[in-house]
PDB file of C-alpha atoms and ligand atoms in Angstrom:
ATOM      1  CA  MET A 236      12.812  12.430  -2.884  1.00  0.00           C
ATOM      2  CA  ASN A 237       9.481  11.588  -4.523  1.00  0.00           C
ATOM      3  CA  LEU A 238       8.921   7.837  -4.301  1.00  0.00           C
ATOM      4  CA  ILE A 239       6.279   5.405  -5.489  1.00  0.00           C
ATOM      5  CA  PHE A 240       5.848   1.968  -3.938  1.00  0.00           C
ATOM      6  CA  LEU A 241       4.405  -0.458  -6.487  1.00  0.00           C
ATOM      7  CA  GLY A 242       3.526  -4.082  -5.840  1.00  0.00           C
ATOM      8  CA  PRO A 243       0.653  -6.440  -5.095  1.00  0.00           C
ATOM      9  CA  PRO A 244      -1.335  -6.349  -1.864  1.00  0.00           C
ATOM     10  CA  GLY A 245       0.579  -8.231   0.811  1.00  0.00           C
ATOM     11  CA  ALA A 246       4.023  -7.435  -0.604  1.00  0.00           C
ATOM     12  CA  GLY A 247       4.900  -5.479   2.543  1.00  0.00           C
ATOM     13  CA  LYS A 248       4.986  -2.004   0.966  1.00  0.00           C
ATOM     14  CA  GLY A 249       3.262  -0.472   3.960  1.00  0.00           C
ATOM     15  CA  THR A 250       5.676  -1.998   6.470  1.00  0.00           C
ATOM     16  CA  VAL A 251       8.699  -0.658   4.573  1.00  0.00           C
ATOM     17  CA  ALA A 252       7.033   2.723   4.053  1.00  0.00           C
ATOM     18  CA  VAL A 253       6.432   3.190   7.785  1.00  0.00           C
ATOM     19  CA  LYS A 254      10.119   2.464   8.551  1.00  0.00           C
ATOM     20  CA  LEU A 255      11.357   4.637   5.704  1.00  0.00           C
ATOM     21  CA  LYS A 256       9.146   7.492   6.822  1.00  0.00           C
ATOM     22  CA  ASP A 257      11.040   7.583  10.144  1.00  0.00           C
ATOM     23  CA  GLU A 258      14.452   7.040   8.592  1.00  0.00           C
ATOM     24  CA  LYS A 259      14.162   9.665   5.841  1.00  0.00           C
ATOM     25  CA  LYS A 260      11.601  11.989   7.453  1.00  0.00           C
ATOM     26  CA  LEU A 261       9.304  11.669   4.463  1.00  0.00           C
ATOM     27  CA  PRO A 262       5.504  11.626   4.721  1.00  0.00           C
ATOM     28  CA  HIS A 263       3.944   8.229   4.025  1.00  0.00           C
ATOM     29  CA  ILE A 264       0.823   8.536   1.898  1.00  0.00           C
ATOM     30  CA  SER A 265      -1.156   5.313   1.693  1.00  0.00           C
ATOM     31  CA  THR A 266      -4.359   5.649  -0.301  1.00  0.00           C
ATOM     32  CA  GLY A 267      -5.603   2.448   1.350  1.00  0.00           C
ATOM     33  CA  ASP A 268      -5.098   4.055   4.793  1.00  0.00           C
ATOM     34  CA  LEU A 269      -6.824   7.255   3.641  1.00  0.00           C
ATOM     35  CA  PHE A 270      -9.854   5.264   2.452  1.00  0.00           C
ATOM     36  CA  ARG A 271      -9.944   3.116   5.615  1.00  0.00           C
ATOM     37  CA  ALA A 272      -9.827   6.261   7.803  1.00  0.00           C
ATOM     38  CA  ALA A 273     -12.702   7.765   5.791  1.00  0.00           C
ATOM     39  CA  ILE A 274     -14.715   4.554   6.193  1.00  0.00           C
ATOM     40  CA  LYS A 275     -14.051   4.465   9.950  1.00  0.00           C
ATOM     41  CA  SER A 276     -15.161   8.070  10.407  1.00  0.00           C
ATOM     42  CA  GLU A 277     -18.234   7.441   8.213  1.00  0.00           C
ATOM     43  CA  SER A 278     -17.494  10.605   6.207  1.00  0.00           C
ATOM     44  CA  ASP A 279     -19.194  11.144   2.822  1.00  0.00           C
ATOM     45  CA  LEU A 280     -16.110   9.731   1.137  1.00  0.00           C
ATOM     46  CA  GLY A 281     -16.126   6.738   3.479  1.00  0.00           C
ATOM     47  CA  LEU A 282     -19.757   5.928   2.755  1.00  0.00           C
ATOM     48  CA  GLN A 283     -19.070   6.288  -0.963  1.00  0.00           C
ATOM     49  CA  VAL A 284     -16.119   3.867  -1.022  1.00  0.00           C
ATOM     50  CA  LYS A 285     -16.913   1.293   1.713  1.00  0.00           C
ATOM     51  CA  ALA A 286     -18.486  -1.390  -0.498  1.00  0.00           C
ATOM     52  CA  ILE A 287     -15.776  -0.981  -3.154  1.00  0.00           C
ATOM     53  CA  VAL A 288     -12.928  -1.344  -0.643  1.00  0.00           C
ATOM     54  CA  ASP A 289     -14.603  -4.302   1.118  1.00  0.00           C
ATOM     55  CA  ARG A 290     -14.872  -6.158  -2.213  1.00  0.00           C
ATOM     56  CA  GLY A 291     -11.263  -5.383  -3.099  1.00  0.00           C
ATOM     57  CA  ASP A 292     -12.197  -3.408  -6.216  1.00  0.00           C
ATOM     58  CA  LEU A 293     -10.567  -0.103  -7.115  1.00  0.00           C
ATOM     59  CA  VAL A 294     -12.076   3.224  -6.112  1.00  0.00           C
ATOM     60  CA  PRO A 295     -12.741   5.303  -9.280  1.00  0.00           C
ATOM     61  CA  ASP A 296      -9.674   7.118 -10.594  1.00  0.00           C
ATOM     62  CA  GLU A 297     -11.185  10.597 -10.414  1.00  0.00           C
ATOM     63  CA  LEU A 298     -11.954  10.303  -6.713  1.00  0.00           C
ATOM     64  CA  THR A 299      -8.602   8.711  -5.883  1.00  0.00           C
ATOM     65  CA  VAL A 300      -6.573  11.252  -7.843  1.00  0.00           C
ATOM     66  CA  ALA A 301      -8.433  14.150  -6.179  1.00  0.00           C
ATOM     67  CA  ILE A 302      -7.572  12.824  -2.715  1.00  0.00           C
ATOM     68  CA  VAL A 303      -3.917  12.292  -3.572  1.00  0.00           C
ATOM     69  CA  LYS A 304      -3.631  15.723  -5.192  1.00  0.00           C
ATOM     70  CA  GLU A 305      -5.054  17.379  -2.093  1.00  0.00           C
ATOM     71  CA  ARG A 306      -2.615  15.467   0.124  1.00  0.00           C
ATOM     72  CA  LEU A 307       0.419  16.229  -2.077  1.00  0.00           C
ATOM     73  CA  ASP A 308      -0.418  19.946  -1.965  1.00  0.00           C
ATOM     74  CA  GLN A 309       0.168  20.003   1.791  1.00  0.00           C
ATOM     75  CA  ALA A 310       3.342  21.603   3.173  1.00  0.00           C
ATOM     76  CA  ASP A 311       4.914  18.382   4.495  1.00  0.00           C
ATOM     77  CA  CYS A 312       5.050  16.898   0.967  1.00  0.00           C
ATOM     78  CA  GLN A 313       7.083  19.695  -0.584  1.00  0.00           C
ATOM     79  CA  ASN A 314      10.450  18.006   0.130  1.00  0.00           C
ATOM     80  CA  GLY A 315       9.412  14.529  -0.901  1.00  0.00           C
ATOM     81  CA  PHE A 316       6.971  11.735  -0.092  1.00  0.00           C
ATOM     82  CA  ILE A 317       6.358   7.999  -0.213  1.00  0.00           C
ATOM     83  CA  LEU A 318       3.264   7.087  -2.213  1.00  0.00           C
ATOM     84  CA  ASP A 319       2.129   3.626  -1.115  1.00  0.00           C
ATOM     85  CA  GLY A 320      -0.601   1.983  -3.202  1.00  0.00           C
ATOM     86  CA  PHE A 321      -0.895   4.868  -5.677  1.00  0.00           C
ATOM     87  CA  PRO A 322      -0.927   4.944  -8.665  1.00  0.00           C
ATOM     88  CA  ARG A 323      -2.758   1.679  -9.350  1.00  0.00           C
ATOM     89  CA  THR A 324      -3.959   2.340 -12.903  1.00  0.00           C
ATOM     90  CA  GLU A 325      -2.398   3.917 -15.960  1.00  0.00           C
ATOM     91  CA  ALA A 326      -4.894   6.803 -15.732  1.00  0.00           C
ATOM     92  CA  GLN A 327      -3.722   7.487 -12.162  1.00  0.00           C
ATOM     93  CA  ALA A 328      -0.075   7.386 -13.278  1.00  0.00           C
ATOM     94  CA  GLU A 329      -0.795   9.871 -16.065  1.00  0.00           C
ATOM     95  CA  ALA A 330      -2.625  12.155 -13.628  1.00  0.00           C
ATOM     96  CA  LEU A 331       0.254  11.948 -11.139  1.00  0.00           C
ATOM     97  CA  GLN A 332       2.708  12.952 -13.823  1.00  0.00           C
ATOM     98  CA  LYS A 333       0.765  16.166 -14.280  1.00  0.00           C
ATOM     99  CA  ILE A 334       0.853  16.891 -10.533  1.00  0.00           C
ATOM    100  CA  THR A 335       4.541  16.235  -9.766  1.00  0.00           C
ATOM    101  CA  ASN A 336       7.775  14.493 -10.769  1.00  0.00           C
ATOM    102  CA  ILE A 337       8.697  11.031  -9.551  1.00  0.00           C
ATOM    103  CA  ASP A 338      12.298  10.117  -8.714  1.00  0.00           C
ATOM    104  CA  LYS A 339      11.913   6.345  -8.331  1.00  0.00           C
ATOM    105  CA  ALA A 340       9.233   3.652  -8.529  1.00  0.00           C
ATOM    106  CA  LEU A 341      10.117   0.701  -6.291  1.00  0.00           C
ATOM    107  CA  ASN A 342       8.540  -2.527  -7.482  1.00  0.00           C
ATOM    108  CA  PHE A 343       8.051  -4.985  -4.578  1.00  0.00           C
ATOM    109  CA  TYR A 344       7.617  -8.478  -6.042  1.00  0.00           C
ATOM    110  CA  VAL A 345       6.490 -11.674  -4.251  1.00  0.00           C
ATOM    111  CA  GLU A 346       4.968 -15.001  -5.463  1.00  0.00           C
ATOM    112  CA  GLU A 347       1.167 -15.202  -5.322  1.00  0.00           C
ATOM    113  CA  GLU A 348       1.089 -18.204  -2.949  1.00  0.00           C
ATOM    114  CA  GLU A 349       3.129 -16.255  -0.400  1.00  0.00           C
ATOM    115  CA  LEU A 350       0.875 -13.198  -0.799  1.00  0.00           C
ATOM    116  CA  ILE A 351      -2.232 -15.247   0.012  1.00  0.00           C
ATOM    117  CA  LYS A 352      -0.521 -16.666   3.110  1.00  0.00           C
ATOM    118  CA  ARG A 353       0.466 -13.181   4.252  1.00  0.00           C
ATOM    119  CA  LEU A 354      -2.903 -11.534   3.628  1.00  0.00           C
ATOM    120  CA  SER A 355      -5.142 -14.246   5.033  1.00  0.00           C
ATOM    121  CA  GLY A 356      -3.191 -14.366   8.322  1.00  0.00           C
ATOM    122  CA  ARG A 357      -3.171 -10.617   8.879  1.00  0.00           C
ATOM    123  CA  ARG A 358      -4.976  -9.270  11.966  1.00  0.00           C
ATOM    124  CA  VAL A 359      -5.440  -5.592  12.746  1.00  0.00           C
ATOM    125  CA  CYS A 360      -6.201  -3.835  16.035  1.00  0.00           C
ATOM    126  CA  LYS A 361      -9.643  -2.225  16.060  1.00  0.00           C
ATOM    127  CA  GLN A 362      -8.396   0.454  18.420  1.00  0.00           C
ATOM    128  CA  CYS A 363      -4.894   1.556  17.338  1.00  0.00           C
ATOM    129  CA  GLY A 364      -4.583  -0.010  13.854  1.00  0.00           C
ATOM    130  CA  ALA A 365      -1.441  -2.040  14.698  1.00  0.00           C
ATOM    131  CA  SER A 366      -0.931  -4.988  12.382  1.00  0.00           C
ATOM    132  CA  PHE A 367      -0.177  -8.610  13.433  1.00  0.00           C
ATOM    133  CA  HIS A 368       0.002 -11.968  11.676  1.00  0.00           C
ATOM    134  CA  VAL A 369      -1.173 -15.301  13.046  1.00  0.00           C
ATOM    135  CA  LEU A 370       2.040 -17.016  11.833  1.00  0.00           C
ATOM    136  CA  PHE A 371       4.697 -14.348  11.348  1.00  0.00           C
ATOM    137  CA  VAL A 372       3.913 -11.686  13.992  1.00  0.00           C
ATOM    138  CA  PRO A 373       1.539 -13.321  16.462  1.00  0.00           C
ATOM    139  CA  PRO A 374       0.262 -11.183  19.340  1.00  0.00           C
ATOM    140  CA  LYS A 375       1.335 -12.304  22.824  1.00  0.00           C
ATOM    141  CA  LYS A 376      -2.288 -13.100  23.631  1.00  0.00           C
ATOM    142  CA  GLU A 377      -4.492 -14.437  20.826  1.00  0.00           C
ATOM    143  CA  GLY A 378      -6.924 -11.848  19.479  1.00  0.00           C
ATOM    144  CA  ILE A 379      -5.564  -9.014  21.666  1.00  0.00           C
ATOM    145  CA  CYS A 380      -3.305  -6.120  20.631  1.00  0.00           C
ATOM    146  CA  ASP A 381       0.117  -6.106  22.353  1.00  0.00           C
ATOM    147  CA  HIS A 382       0.235  -2.303  22.282  1.00  0.00           C
ATOM    148  CA  CYS A 383      -3.152  -1.138  23.538  1.00  0.00           C
ATOM    149  CA  GLY A 384      -5.123  -4.256  24.533  1.00  0.00           C
ATOM    150  CA  GLY A 385      -7.623  -3.625  21.713  1.00  0.00           C
ATOM    151  CA  GLU A 386      -9.464  -6.414  19.905  1.00  0.00           C
ATOM    152  CA  LEU A 387      -7.832  -7.837  16.754  1.00  0.00           C
ATOM    153  CA  TYR A 388      -9.927  -8.458  13.658  1.00  0.00           C
ATOM    154  CA  THR A 389      -9.577  -9.615  10.048  1.00  0.00           C
ATOM    155  CA  ARG A 390     -10.048  -6.794   7.553  1.00  0.00           C
ATOM    156  CA  LYS A 391     -13.056  -7.477   5.327  1.00  0.00           C
ATOM    157  CA  ASP A 392     -10.781  -7.262   2.300  1.00  0.00           C
ATOM    158  CA  ASP A 393      -8.418  -9.856   3.845  1.00  0.00           C
ATOM    159  CA  GLU A 394     -11.161 -12.490   3.574  1.00  0.00           C
ATOM    160  CA  ILE A 395     -10.311 -15.049   0.907  1.00  0.00           C
ATOM    161  CA  GLU A 396     -12.806 -13.930  -1.788  1.00  0.00           C
ATOM    162  CA  SER A 397     -11.623 -10.326  -1.541  1.00  0.00           C
ATOM    163  CA  ILE A 398      -7.968 -11.397  -1.522  1.00  0.00           C
ATOM    164  CA  LYS A 399      -8.464 -13.303  -4.788  1.00  0.00           C
ATOM    165  CA  ASN A 400     -10.255 -10.320  -6.289  1.00  0.00           C
ATOM    166  CA  ARG A 401      -7.542  -7.874  -5.157  1.00  0.00           C
ATOM    167  CA  LEU A 402      -4.836 -10.045  -6.704  1.00  0.00           C
ATOM    168  CA  SER A 403      -6.678 -10.301 -10.008  1.00  0.00           C
ATOM    169  CA  VAL A 404      -7.395  -6.552 -10.025  1.00  0.00           C
ATOM    170  CA  TYR A 405      -3.685  -6.007  -9.354  1.00  0.00           C
ATOM    171  CA  LYS A 406      -2.665  -8.212 -12.295  1.00  0.00           C
ATOM    172  CA  GLU A 407      -5.077  -6.573 -14.684  1.00  0.00           C
ATOM    173  CA  GLN A 408      -4.841  -2.917 -13.728  1.00  0.00           C
ATOM    174  CA  THR A 409      -1.669  -2.273 -11.750  1.00  0.00           C
ATOM    175  CA  GLN A 410       0.920  -4.708 -13.113  1.00  0.00           C
ATOM    176  CA  PRO A 411       1.072  -2.794 -16.440  1.00  0.00           C
ATOM    177  CA  LEU A 412       2.554   0.124 -14.455  1.00  0.00           C
ATOM    178  CA  ILE A 413       5.751  -1.914 -14.055  1.00  0.00           C
ATOM    179  CA  ASP A 414       6.369  -1.459 -17.792  1.00  0.00           C
ATOM    180  CA  TYR A 415       5.137   2.112 -17.631  1.00  0.00           C
ATOM    181  CA  TYR A 416       7.799   3.116 -15.068  1.00  0.00           C
ATOM    182  CA  ASN A 417      10.422   0.845 -16.582  1.00  0.00           C
ATOM    183  CA  ASN A 418      10.025   2.684 -19.878  1.00  0.00           C
ATOM    184  CA  LYS A 419      10.614   5.940 -18.021  1.00  0.00           C
ATOM    185  CA  GLN A 420      13.746   4.389 -16.435  1.00  0.00           C
ATOM    186  CA  LEU A 421      12.390   4.976 -12.952  1.00  0.00           C
ATOM    187  CA  LEU A 422      11.734   1.370 -11.957  1.00  0.00           C
ATOM    188  CA  VAL A 423      13.786  -0.530  -9.371  1.00  0.00           C
ATOM    189  CA  ASP A 424      12.899  -4.131  -8.471  1.00  0.00           C
ATOM    190  CA  ILE A 425      12.877  -5.215  -4.824  1.00  0.00           C
ATOM    191  CA  ASN A 426      12.686  -8.885  -3.841  1.00  0.00           C
ATOM    192  CA  ALA A 427      10.008  -8.582  -1.166  1.00  0.00           C
ATOM    193  CA  ALA A 428       9.875 -12.326  -0.443  1.00  0.00           C
ATOM    194  CA  GLU A 429      12.861 -11.779   1.880  1.00  0.00           C
ATOM    195  CA  ALA A 430      12.540 -11.132   5.628  1.00  0.00           C
ATOM    196  CA  PRO A 431      11.280  -7.580   6.358  1.00  0.00           C
ATOM    197  CA  GLU A 432      14.663  -6.345   7.689  1.00  0.00           C
ATOM    198  CA  ASN A 433      16.415  -7.530   4.502  1.00  0.00           C
ATOM    199  CA  VAL A 434      13.788  -5.869   2.316  1.00  0.00           C
ATOM    200  CA  PHE A 435      14.295  -2.636   4.228  1.00  0.00           C
ATOM    201  CA  THR A 436      18.087  -2.855   3.812  1.00  0.00           C
ATOM    202  CA  SER A 437      17.659  -3.353   0.040  1.00  0.00           C
ATOM    203  CA  VAL A 438      15.466  -0.258  -0.094  1.00  0.00           C
ATOM    204  CA  LEU A 439      18.003   1.844   1.856  1.00  0.00           C
ATOM    205  CA  ASN A 440      20.810   0.693  -0.452  1.00  0.00           C
ATOM    206  CA  ILE A 441      18.809   1.667  -3.515  1.00  0.00           C
ATOM    207  CA  LEU A 442      18.102   5.126  -2.124  1.00  0.00           C
ATOM    208  CA  LYS A 443      21.719   5.853  -1.151  1.00  0.00           C
TER     209      LYS A 443
HETATM  210  P1  LIG B 241      -4.435  -1.145   0.185  1.00  0.00           P
HETATM  211  O1  LIG B 241      -4.408  -1.003   1.664  1.00  0.00           O
HETATM  212  O2  LIG B 241      -3.394  -0.328  -0.510  1.00  0.00           O
HETATM  213  O3  LIG B 241      -4.409  -2.589  -0.255  1.00  0.00           O
HETATM  214  O4  LIG B 241      -5.832  -0.530  -0.307  1.00  0.00           O
HETATM  215  C1  LIG B 241      -7.063  -1.009   0.174  1.00  0.00           C
HETATM  216  C2  LIG B 241      -8.161  -0.711  -0.814  1.00  0.00           C
HETATM  217  O5  LIG B 241      -8.301   0.709  -0.980  1.00  0.00           O
HETATM  218  C3  LIG B 241      -7.957  -1.250  -2.216  1.00  0.00           C
HETATM  219  O6  LIG B 241      -8.324  -2.617  -2.344  1.00  0.00           O
HETATM  220  C4  LIG B 241      -8.891  -0.334  -3.018  1.00  0.00           C
HETATM  221  O7  LIG B 241     -10.242  -0.679  -2.819  1.00  0.00           O
HETATM  222  C5  LIG B 241      -8.651   1.015  -2.334  1.00  0.00           C
HETATM  223  N1  LIG B 241      -7.516   1.720  -2.954  1.00  0.00           N
HETATM  224  C6  LIG B 241      -6.304   1.975  -2.378  1.00  0.00           C
HETATM  225  N2  LIG B 241      -5.503   2.634  -3.216  1.00  0.00           N
HETATM  226  C7  LIG B 241      -6.202   2.798  -4.374  1.00  0.00           C
HETATM  227  C8  LIG B 241      -5.910   3.389  -5.622  1.00  0.00           C
HETATM  228  N3  LIG B 241      -4.721   3.949  -5.889  1.00  0.00           N
HETATM  229  N4  LIG B 241      -6.895   3.383  -6.570  1.00  0.00           N
HETATM  230  C9  LIG B 241      -8.103   2.841  -6.337  1.00  0.00           C
HETATM  231  N5  LIG B 241      -8.438   2.249  -5.172  1.00  0.00           N
HETATM  232  C10 LIG B 241      -7.500   2.219  -4.192  1.00  0.00           C
END
C-alpha cells in the first residue's frame, strides 16, 4: 500500500508512521528525517539545506523530489511505503504522480493552538534521536534521554519563530494538497487531536 501522511507540523504524523511501519512492515520515508540526517552528517546536501530547515522554510522542490525519487526506487519500497511530510507543495504532488501511484492520503488535522503546544515542548535526544515532550512524554530525568542517557535538546525549528513560520508555510503551500487529494478521491481525514493510541487505531481501521 502506497500511503501519504499529510498534515501540519506537530500533528503526530511521524509517531503514527513509526508504529505503522512495524505493524504493516512498510518503509517509513520522512523527508524531514532525511534532511536532518544529511545536516547531522554535514554532507553536501546537509550544508545546502541547513539554513532552510532551521528557519522552517521549504527545501526547493527539485532537490526534495530527487531525494524522494531515489528513495522510492529502492527495493524495500516496491511493496508499499509511508511518505511522511512529502509532498508539501502542488509541484511535489505532481512530480510524485509521475513516479508512482498513491492508494490513500491521510490528512491528520489538529487546531493550531494545540500544535504550538506540542511543538514548543518537544525535546529530542542528541545521541539516539528519541523524542520526548516536557508535558506529554517527559523523560524520567529532566534533559536526559531515558533510552541512552544522551542529552535532550530543542530542535532549532521547534523554537517559536520557526514554529510560526512552519505553520504559515504549511497553510500557504501544503494545505491546498487537501483539496488536491480530495479531488482524486484519495483523501481520508484523521482527527489527530485525540490521544496517540486512538489516532493509531483510527488509522488501522481506515487501512483495513
Ligand atoms: P518535518 O520534520 O517533516 O517537519 O520537516 C522538517 C523540515 O524539513 C521542514 O520544515 C522543511 O524545511 C524540510 N522539509 C521536509 N519535508 C519537506 C518537503 N516535502 N519539501 C520541502 N522541505 C521539506
